[in-house]
Amino acid sequence: MTVPLQIAGAPPRPFDWFRTLGPKGKKAFVGAFGGYGLDSYDFQVLPLGLAAIAAYFGLTTGQAGLLTTVTLVVSALGGILAGILVDRIGRVRTLQVTVATYTIFTVLCGFAPNFETLLIFRAFQGLGFGGEWAAGAILVAEYAKPEYRGRAVAFVQSAWAVGWGLSVVIYTVVFQLFDPDVAWRVLFWTGVLPAFLIIWVRRNLKDPEVITEKRESAKAEKGSFLAIFRGPMLRTTIFASLLATGVQGGYYTLASWLPTYLKNSRGLDVVGTGGYLAILIGGAFLGYVSGGILTDKLGRKRTMQLFATLSAVFMVLYTQVPDGANTLIMILGFPLGFCTSAIFSGFGSFLSELYPTAHRGTGQGFTYNFGRAVGAVFPAIVGFLAASSLGIGGAMIFGAIGYGIAVIALFGLPETLGRELT
């Protein structure tokens, strides 16, 4: 089957990025989209059930924040290992391994008899959670044409909002049907869903032939972890790591504490929390898609700097709304979700373009997940600050600092718009 050619000079159609992927590339997109969406689902069940978990085990806010921090810190190790595996055994096989890992340990979290066991299971869940994104994003980036790469990978990123939305729907239903002491366990057990994706991926996906040939022809270099710290790649690795740290520190502050903030600080019930989150998630989905279009038009750097700045502004506004003004909270949720997600749209294409084929998995896996590990400290700090007079809303302002770090880091990186993958 051949991909229809676009007539010279004709304006691009809205979904040309998908049409030009080709049959194999389209399957790769479906697999990466599903993997990342379910990755999001399995991550979000913790923040959604956190209030019930904290009450069940009698946790302090610091201990509750530690659950998220451990997940993210270990996910950094998982992402780095997955990045090396991507360069050694291929994109698709690594995708299977990572999805299987986060599925198994998410389900086991529902059986945890105490806080310590839950902490351990959540840490192992982080291994798969951290690795899936690198494998899926690289796979789609390598199938996509340069002029559409930002949009193609951004639509993969939009799966995060879809998975998040699904988790909110399931959370609302489960917590209506079960007592909170049981509901949080049921929520974790629904994390078995990605198991079906693994079967589909195994049967349908393959790495791009040209990339496989390049990877195999670079056997002396492939998977060399230290290579990304040598020569010109050292500067790239440092600033890309700072960028990932800032963006993820800000985002995971929001994702980890927002449900608890809405429930405890704003006084919303389960249905109310779900409704407010739905508005924010709607903004997030449109942010992912719109951000991808902008990264292909304005460039990777300008788009990310714009939305990093706006994310910091809206995070401060959202958490400082006076008591009794919950309607304003609802309104601000849409632009907050839009901006904090739009900044992620360019990540997959940007990091893929910063590294050559032989080191793409290692470079992307390390920088993104180094940022996740250091950014993971943010939710824990917020948890401990929330125990003070600041409260959860005041403590969450700390996340805005992360976006400032991201803006600064981007000045140290080149613009890669239109770059061919080598």
Coordinates of C-alpha atoms in Angstrom, one line a residue:
M1 CA 0.0 0.0 0.0
T2 CA 1.4 3.4 -0.9
V3 CA 0.9 6.7 0.9
P4 CA -0.9 9.3 -1.3
L5 CA 1.5 12.2 -2.3
Q6 CA 0.4 15.7 -1.6
I7 CA 0.1 18.0 -4.6
A8 CA 3.0 20.5 -4.7
G9 CA 1.9 23.8 -3.4
A10 CA -1.3 22.5 -1.9
P11 CA -2.1 23.5 1.7
P12 CA -1.5 20.7 4.2
R13 CA -4.6 18.9 5.4
P14 CA -5.4 18.6 9.2
F15 CA -4.3 14.9 9.4
D16 CA -1.5 14.7 6.9
W17 CA 0.8 13.9 9.8
F18 CA -1.1 10.6 10.2
R19 CA -1.6 9.9 6.5
T20 CA 2.1 10.2 5.8
L21 CA 3.1 7.7 8.5
G22 CA 2.3 4.8 6.2
P23 CA 0.7 1.5 7.3
K24 CA 3.4 0.4 9.7
G25 CA 3.8 3.9 11.1
K26 CA 0.0 4.1 11.8
K27 CA 0.2 0.9 13.8
A28 CA 3.2 2.2 15.6
F29 CA 1.2 5.3 16.5
V30 CA -1.8 3.3 17.8
G31 CA 0.6 1.2 20.0
A32 CA 2.5 4.2 21.3
F33 CA -0.8 6.1 21.9
G34 CA -2.3 3.2 23.8
G35 CA 0.8 2.5 25.8
Y36 CA 1.1 6.1 26.9
G37 CA -2.6 6.5 27.6
L38 CA -2.6 3.4 29.9
D39 CA 0.7 4.6 31.4
S40 CA -1.1 7.7 32.4
Y41 CA -4.1 5.7 33.7
D42 CA -1.9 3.5 35.9
F43 CA 0.0 6.6 37.3
Q44 CA -3.2 8.7 38.0
V45 CA -4.9 6.0 40.1
L46 CA -2.5 6.9 42.9
P47 CA -3.2 10.7 43.1
L48 CA -7.0 10.0 42.7
G49 CA -7.0 7.5 45.6
L50 CA -4.4 9.3 47.7
A51 CA -6.8 10.8 50.2
A52 CA -8.4 7.4 50.8
I53 CA -5.0 5.7 51.0
A54 CA -3.7 8.3 53.5
A55 CA -6.8 7.9 55.7
Y56 CA -6.6 4.0 55.5
F57 CA -3.0 3.8 56.6
G58 CA -3.0 7.0 58.7
L59 CA -0.4 8.8 56.6
T60 CA 1.0 12.3 57.1
T61 CA 1.0 14.6 54.0
G62 CA 4.8 14.0 53.9
Q63 CA 4.3 10.3 53.7
A64 CA 1.6 10.7 51.1
G65 CA 3.9 12.8 48.9
L66 CA 6.6 10.2 49.3
L67 CA 4.5 7.7 47.4
T68 CA 4.5 9.9 44.3
T69 CA 8.2 10.9 44.8
V70 CA 9.4 7.2 45.0
T71 CA 7.3 6.4 41.9
L72 CA 9.0 9.2 39.9
V73 CA 12.5 8.7 41.2
V74 CA 12.5 5.0 40.4
S75 CA 10.8 5.8 37.0
A76 CA 13.9 7.7 36.2
L77 CA 16.0 4.6 36.5
G78 CA 13.4 2.7 34.5
G79 CA 13.5 5.4 31.8
I80 CA 17.3 5.3 31.6
L81 CA 17.4 1.5 31.4
A82 CA 14.6 1.5 28.8
G83 CA 16.6 4.1 26.8
I84 CA 19.6 1.7 26.7
L85 CA 17.3 -1.2 25.8
V86 CA 15.8 0.8 23.0
D87 CA 19.2 1.1 21.4
R88 CA 20.1 -2.5 22.0
I89 CA 16.9 -4.6 21.5
G90 CA 14.7 -2.2 19.6
R91 CA 11.8 0.1 20.2
V92 CA 8.9 -2.4 20.0
R93 CA 10.4 -5.0 22.3
T94 CA 11.2 -2.4 24.9
L95 CA 7.6 -1.1 24.6
Q96 CA 6.3 -4.6 25.5
V97 CA 8.7 -4.9 28.5
T98 CA 7.8 -1.6 30.0
V99 CA 4.0 -1.9 29.6
A100 CA 4.1 -5.4 31.2
T101 CA 6.1 -4.0 34.2
Y102 CA 3.8 -1.1 35.0
T103 CA 0.7 -3.3 34.6
I104 CA 1.9 -6.0 37.0
F105 CA 2.9 -3.8 39.8
T106 CA -0.1 -1.4 39.5
V107 CA -2.3 -4.4 40.2
L108 CA -0.1 -5.6 43.0
C109 CA -0.5 -2.2 44.7
G110 CA -4.1 -3.0 45.3
F111 CA -3.1 -5.9 47.5
A112 CA -0.7 -4.0 49.7
P113 CA -1.3 -4.8 53.4
N114 CA 0.6 -1.7 54.7
F115 CA 2.3 1.5 53.7
E116 CA 5.8 0.0 53.3
T117 CA 4.6 -2.7 50.9
L118 CA 2.6 -0.1 48.9
L119 CA 5.8 2.0 48.6
I120 CA 7.8 -0.9 47.3
F121 CA 5.2 -2.0 44.7
R122 CA 4.8 1.6 43.6
A123 CA 8.5 1.9 43.2
F124 CA 8.6 -1.1 40.9
Q125 CA 5.6 0.2 39.0
G126 CA 7.8 3.3 38.3
L127 CA 10.3 1.1 36.4
G128 CA 7.8 0.5 33.6
F129 CA 6.1 3.8 33.9
G130 CA 9.4 5.6 33.3
G131 CA 10.4 3.5 30.3
E132 CA 7.3 3.4 28.2
W133 CA 7.4 7.0 27.0
A134 CA 10.9 6.9 25.6
A135 CA 10.2 3.7 23.5
G136 CA 6.8 4.9 22.2
A137 CA 7.8 8.5 21.4
I138 CA 11.0 7.4 19.6
L139 CA 9.1 4.8 17.6
V140 CA 6.6 7.4 16.2
A141 CA 9.2 10.1 15.7
E142 CA 11.2 7.8 13.5
Y143 CA 8.2 7.0 11.3
A144 CA 7.1 10.6 11.0
K145 CA 8.2 13.1 8.4
P146 CA 10.3 16.0 9.7
E147 CA 7.6 18.6 8.8
Y148 CA 4.9 16.7 10.8
R149 CA 7.0 15.2 13.6
G150 CA 6.0 17.7 16.2
R151 CA 2.3 17.0 15.6
A152 CA 2.7 13.2 15.3
V153 CA 4.5 12.9 18.7
A154 CA 2.2 15.5 20.2
F155 CA -0.8 13.3 19.5
V156 CA 1.0 10.5 21.3
Q157 CA 1.4 12.8 24.2
S158 CA -2.3 13.7 24.1
A159 CA -2.9 10.1 25.1
W160 CA -1.9 11.2 28.6
A161 CA -5.0 13.3 28.9
V162 CA -7.1 10.4 27.5
G163 CA -5.7 8.0 30.1
W164 CA -6.1 10.7 32.8
G165 CA -9.7 11.2 31.8
L166 CA -10.5 7.5 31.8
S167 CA -9.0 7.2 35.3
V168 CA -11.2 10.1 36.6
V169 CA -14.3 8.4 35.2
I170 CA -13.4 5.0 36.7
Y171 CA -12.5 6.8 40.0
T172 CA -15.9 8.5 40.2
V173 CA -17.7 5.2 39.6
V174 CA -15.6 3.1 41.9
F175 CA -15.8 5.5 44.8
Q176 CA -19.5 5.7 44.4
L177 CA -19.9 2.0 44.5
F178 CA -17.4 1.0 47.2
D179 CA -16.4 2.2 50.6
P180 CA -13.2 4.3 50.4
D181 CA -11.3 1.7 52.3
V182 CA -11.9 -0.8 49.5
A183 CA -12.4 1.6 46.6
W184 CA -8.7 2.6 46.3
R185 CA -7.7 -1.1 46.0
V186 CA -10.3 -1.7 43.3
L187 CA -8.9 1.4 41.5
F188 CA -5.4 -0.2 41.4
W189 CA -6.8 -3.5 40.2
T190 CA -8.4 -1.9 37.2
G191 CA -4.7 -1.2 36.2
V192 CA -4.8 -4.7 34.5
L193 CA -6.1 -3.1 31.3
P194 CA -2.7 -2.6 29.6
A195 CA -2.2 -6.4 29.5
F196 CA -4.5 -6.5 26.4
L197 CA -2.3 -3.9 24.7
I198 CA 0.8 -6.1 25.1
I199 CA -0.8 -8.9 23.1
W200 CA -1.7 -6.4 20.3
V201 CA 1.8 -4.8 20.2
R202 CA 3.5 -8.2 20.0
R203 CA 1.4 -9.2 16.9
N204 CA 1.3 -5.9 15.0
L205 CA 4.3 -3.6 15.6
K206 CA 7.8 -3.5 14.1
D207 CA 10.7 -1.0 14.3
P208 CA 11.3 1.0 11.1
E209 CA 13.6 -1.0 8.8
V210 CA 15.9 1.9 8.0
I211 CA 16.4 2.7 11.7
T212 CA 17.0 -1.0 12.5
E213 CA 19.7 -1.0 9.8
K214 CA 21.4 2.1 11.2
R215 CA 21.2 0.8 14.7
E216 CA 22.8 -2.5 13.7
S217 CA 25.5 -0.8 11.6
A218 CA 26.5 1.1 14.7
K219 CA 27.1 -1.9 17.0
A220 CA 30.3 -0.5 18.4
E221 CA 28.4 2.6 19.6
K222 CA 24.8 1.6 20.3
G223 CA 23.6 1.7 23.8
S224 CA 26.8 3.4 25.0
F225 CA 25.6 5.3 28.0
L226 CA 28.7 7.4 28.4
A227 CA 28.6 8.6 24.8
I228 CA 25.9 11.2 25.7
F229 CA 28.3 12.8 28.1
R230 CA 31.1 13.3 25.6
G231 CA 31.9 16.1 23.1
P232 CA 29.0 18.2 21.8
M233 CA 26.4 15.9 23.3
L234 CA 27.5 16.8 26.9
R235 CA 26.0 20.3 26.6
T236 CA 22.8 18.9 25.0
T237 CA 22.5 16.3 27.8
I238 CA 22.9 18.9 30.6
F239 CA 20.4 21.5 29.3
A240 CA 17.9 18.9 28.1
S241 CA 18.0 17.3 31.6
L242 CA 17.4 20.8 33.2
L243 CA 14.5 21.3 30.8
A244 CA 12.9 18.0 31.7
T245 CA 13.5 18.7 35.5
G246 CA 11.7 22.0 35.4
V247 CA 8.7 20.9 33.3
Q248 CA 8.1 17.7 35.2
G249 CA 8.7 19.2 38.6
G250 CA 5.9 21.7 37.9
Y251 CA 3.6 19.2 36.3
Y252 CA 3.9 16.4 38.9
T253 CA 3.3 19.0 41.7
L254 CA 0.0 19.7 40.0
A255 CA -0.9 16.0 39.1
S256 CA 0.0 14.7 42.5
W257 CA -1.7 17.2 44.7
L258 CA -4.6 18.6 42.7
P259 CA -7.2 15.9 43.7
T260 CA -6.3 16.3 47.4
Y261 CA -6.4 20.1 47.0
L262 CA -9.8 20.0 45.5
K263 CA -11.2 17.6 48.1
N264 CA -9.6 18.9 51.3
S265 CA -8.9 22.6 50.6
R266 CA -11.9 23.4 48.3
G267 CA -14.4 21.1 50.0
L268 CA -15.5 19.2 46.9
D269 CA -17.0 15.7 47.1
V270 CA -16.0 12.8 44.8
V271 CA -18.4 13.8 42.0
G272 CA -17.4 17.5 42.3
T273 CA -13.7 16.6 42.2
G274 CA -14.2 14.5 39.1
G275 CA -16.2 17.3 37.4
Y276 CA -13.5 19.9 38.1
L277 CA -10.8 17.5 36.9
A278 CA -12.8 16.8 33.7
I279 CA -12.6 20.5 32.7
L280 CA -8.8 20.6 33.4
I281 CA -8.3 17.3 31.4
G282 CA -10.3 18.7 28.5
G283 CA -8.0 21.7 28.4
A284 CA -5.0 19.3 28.7
F285 CA -6.1 17.3 25.6
L286 CA -6.5 20.4 23.5
G287 CA -3.2 21.6 24.8
Y288 CA -1.3 18.6 23.7
V289 CA -2.8 18.8 20.2
S290 CA -2.4 22.5 19.8
G291 CA 1.1 22.5 21.2
G292 CA 2.1 20.0 18.6
I293 CA 0.9 22.2 15.8
L294 CA 2.7 25.2 17.2
T295 CA 6.0 23.3 17.6
D296 CA 5.9 22.6 13.9
K297 CA 5.1 26.2 13.1
L298 CA 6.8 28.4 15.7
G299 CA 9.6 25.9 16.6
R300 CA 10.3 23.7 19.6
K301 CA 12.0 26.3 21.8
R302 CA 9.6 29.2 21.4
T303 CA 6.6 27.1 22.0
M304 CA 8.0 25.5 25.1
Q305 CA 9.1 28.8 26.5
L306 CA 5.7 30.4 25.9
F307 CA 3.8 27.6 27.7
A308 CA 6.3 27.3 30.5
T309 CA 5.7 30.9 31.4
L310 CA 1.9 30.6 31.1
S311 CA 1.9 27.4 33.2
A312 CA 3.7 29.2 36.1
V313 CA 1.2 32.1 35.9
F314 CA -1.9 29.9 35.9
M315 CA -0.6 27.6 38.6
V316 CA -0.2 30.5 41.0
L317 CA -3.6 31.9 40.0
Y318 CA -5.4 28.5 40.4
T319 CA -4.0 27.8 43.9
Q320 CA -4.6 31.3 45.3
V321 CA -8.3 31.7 44.5
P322 CA -10.0 32.9 47.7
D323 CA -12.4 30.7 49.6
G324 CA -15.9 30.6 48.3
A325 CA -14.8 31.3 44.7
N326 CA -14.9 27.7 43.4
T327 CA -16.5 28.8 40.2
L328 CA -13.4 30.7 39.4
I329 CA -11.3 27.5 40.1
M330 CA -13.5 25.7 37.6
I331 CA -12.9 28.4 34.9
L332 CA -9.1 28.5 35.5
G333 CA -8.9 24.7 35.2
F334 CA -9.2 24.8 31.5
P335 CA -6.3 27.2 30.7
L336 CA -4.2 25.5 33.4
G337 CA -4.6 22.1 31.9
F338 CA -4.1 23.5 28.4
C339 CA -0.7 25.2 29.2
T340 CA 0.8 22.6 31.4
S341 CA 0.1 20.0 28.7
A342 CA 1.0 22.0 25.6
I343 CA 4.6 22.4 26.9
F344 CA 4.9 18.6 26.7
S345 CA 3.9 18.4 23.0
G346 CA 7.3 19.2 21.7
F347 CA 9.3 17.0 24.1
G348 CA 9.2 13.8 22.1
S349 CA 10.2 15.4 18.8
F350 CA 12.7 17.8 20.4
L351 CA 14.6 15.1 22.3
S352 CA 14.5 12.7 19.3
E353 CA 16.1 15.4 17.1
L354 CA 18.8 16.3 19.6
Y355 CA 20.5 12.9 19.4
P356 CA 21.7 10.7 16.6
T357 CA 20.2 7.3 15.9
A358 CA 22.9 5.3 17.7
H359 CA 22.3 7.2 21.0
R360 CA 18.7 8.4 20.6
G361 CA 17.2 6.0 23.0
T362 CA 19.9 6.5 25.6
G363 CA 19.9 10.3 25.3
Q364 CA 16.1 10.7 25.3
G365 CA 15.6 8.1 28.1
F366 CA 18.3 9.6 30.3
T367 CA 17.4 13.3 30.0
Y368 CA 13.6 12.9 30.3
N369 CA 13.9 10.6 33.2
F370 CA 16.7 12.4 35.0
G371 CA 14.2 15.3 34.9
R372 CA 11.5 13.1 36.2
A373 CA 13.7 11.9 39.1
V374 CA 14.8 15.4 40.2
G375 CA 11.4 16.8 39.5
A376 CA 9.9 14.1 41.7
V377 CA 11.3 15.9 44.7
F378 CA 8.8 18.7 44.1
P379 CA 5.7 16.7 45.2
A380 CA 7.5 15.6 48.4
I381 CA 8.6 19.1 49.2
V382 CA 5.0 20.3 48.6
G383 CA 3.8 17.5 51.0
F384 CA 6.0 18.7 53.8
L385 CA 5.3 22.4 53.2
A386 CA 1.6 21.6 53.2
A387 CA 1.9 20.5 56.8
S388 CA 2.9 24.0 57.7
S389 CA 0.8 27.1 57.8
L390 CA 1.0 27.3 54.0
G391 CA -1.6 24.5 53.4
I392 CA -1.7 22.5 50.2
G393 CA -2.7 25.5 48.0
G394 CA 0.1 27.7 49.3
A395 CA 2.7 24.9 49.0
M396 CA 1.7 24.1 45.4
I397 CA 3.1 27.5 44.3
F398 CA 6.5 25.8 44.7
G399 CA 5.8 23.9 41.4
A400 CA 5.9 27.2 39.5
I401 CA 9.6 27.4 40.2
G402 CA 10.1 24.4 37.9
Y403 CA 8.7 26.2 34.9
G404 CA 11.1 29.0 35.5
I405 CA 14.0 26.5 35.3
A406 CA 12.6 25.2 32.0
V407 CA 12.6 28.7 30.4
I408 CA 16.2 29.2 31.4
A409 CA 17.3 25.7 30.2
L410 CA 15.9 26.3 26.7
F411 CA 18.4 29.1 26.1
G412 CA 21.1 26.5 26.2
L413 CA 19.6 24.2 23.5
P414 CA 19.5 24.6 19.7
E415 CA 16.3 24.9 17.6
T416 CA 15.7 21.6 15.8
L417 CA 12.6 22.4 13.7
G418 CA 12.8 20.5 10.4
R419 CA 15.9 18.5 11.3
E420 CA 16.3 15.1 9.6
L421 CA 16.9 12.2 12.0
T422 CA 20.5 10.9 11.4

